[in-house]
Amino acid sequence: QAGRNPCYISILNIIQGEVDPTQVHKSLQRIRGRNLANFIPWGPASIQVALSRRSPYLSAGGPRVSGLMMANHTSIASLFERILRQFDLLIKKKGGTWDPARAPFMQNYLQMKDLFSSDEDLKDEFDDSREIV
């Protein structure tokens, strides 16, 4: 589909344990050199890395190195679209039989739904953000 070119907005890697910073640097160069991570054109194309010592709370026999990657990616919009479609189907199937006392989230949903005149407006908002990418 037009306008669907998924890109990273930002990436943060937290690496914990015995790691050689030169190995990390070489890996980042390899990722950049092979264009393995596509970033948005209007922002910085860098991967943030934080190195830390091994946690004293981990057992001695655990892994030597552990890591976490947090990334913000433009493809999240398609996930939101799918959730919105499924939830709207649920609302239509359930009809007007929601008991606010048993489903307080429905009040929030109905209030948020008023922000957009239709589901199409919300979808259009996501599509517009994709066209920029």
Short mmCIF file of C-alpha atoms in Angstrom, two decimals, residues 16-20 23 54 62-66:
data_model
loop_
_atom_site.label_atom_id
_atom_site.label_comp_id
_atom_site.label_asym_id
_atom_site.label_seq_id
_atom_site.Cartn_x
_atom_site.Cartn_y
_atom_site.Cartn_z
CA GLN A 16 24.15 -5.50 31.01
CA GLY A 17 27.11 -7.64 31.97
CA GLU A 18 30.61 -8.31 30.72
CA VAL A 19 30.69 -6.71 27.30
CA ASP A 20 33.49 -5.17 25.29
CA GLN A 23 32.44 -5.14 20.00
CA ARG A 54 25.91 -7.06 35.83
CA GLY A 62 23.02 -16.84 34.89
CA PRO A 63 23.93 -15.42 31.49
CA ARG A 64 27.16 -13.45 31.15
CA VAL A 65 25.44 -10.72 29.13
CA SER A 66 21.79 -9.73 28.90
#
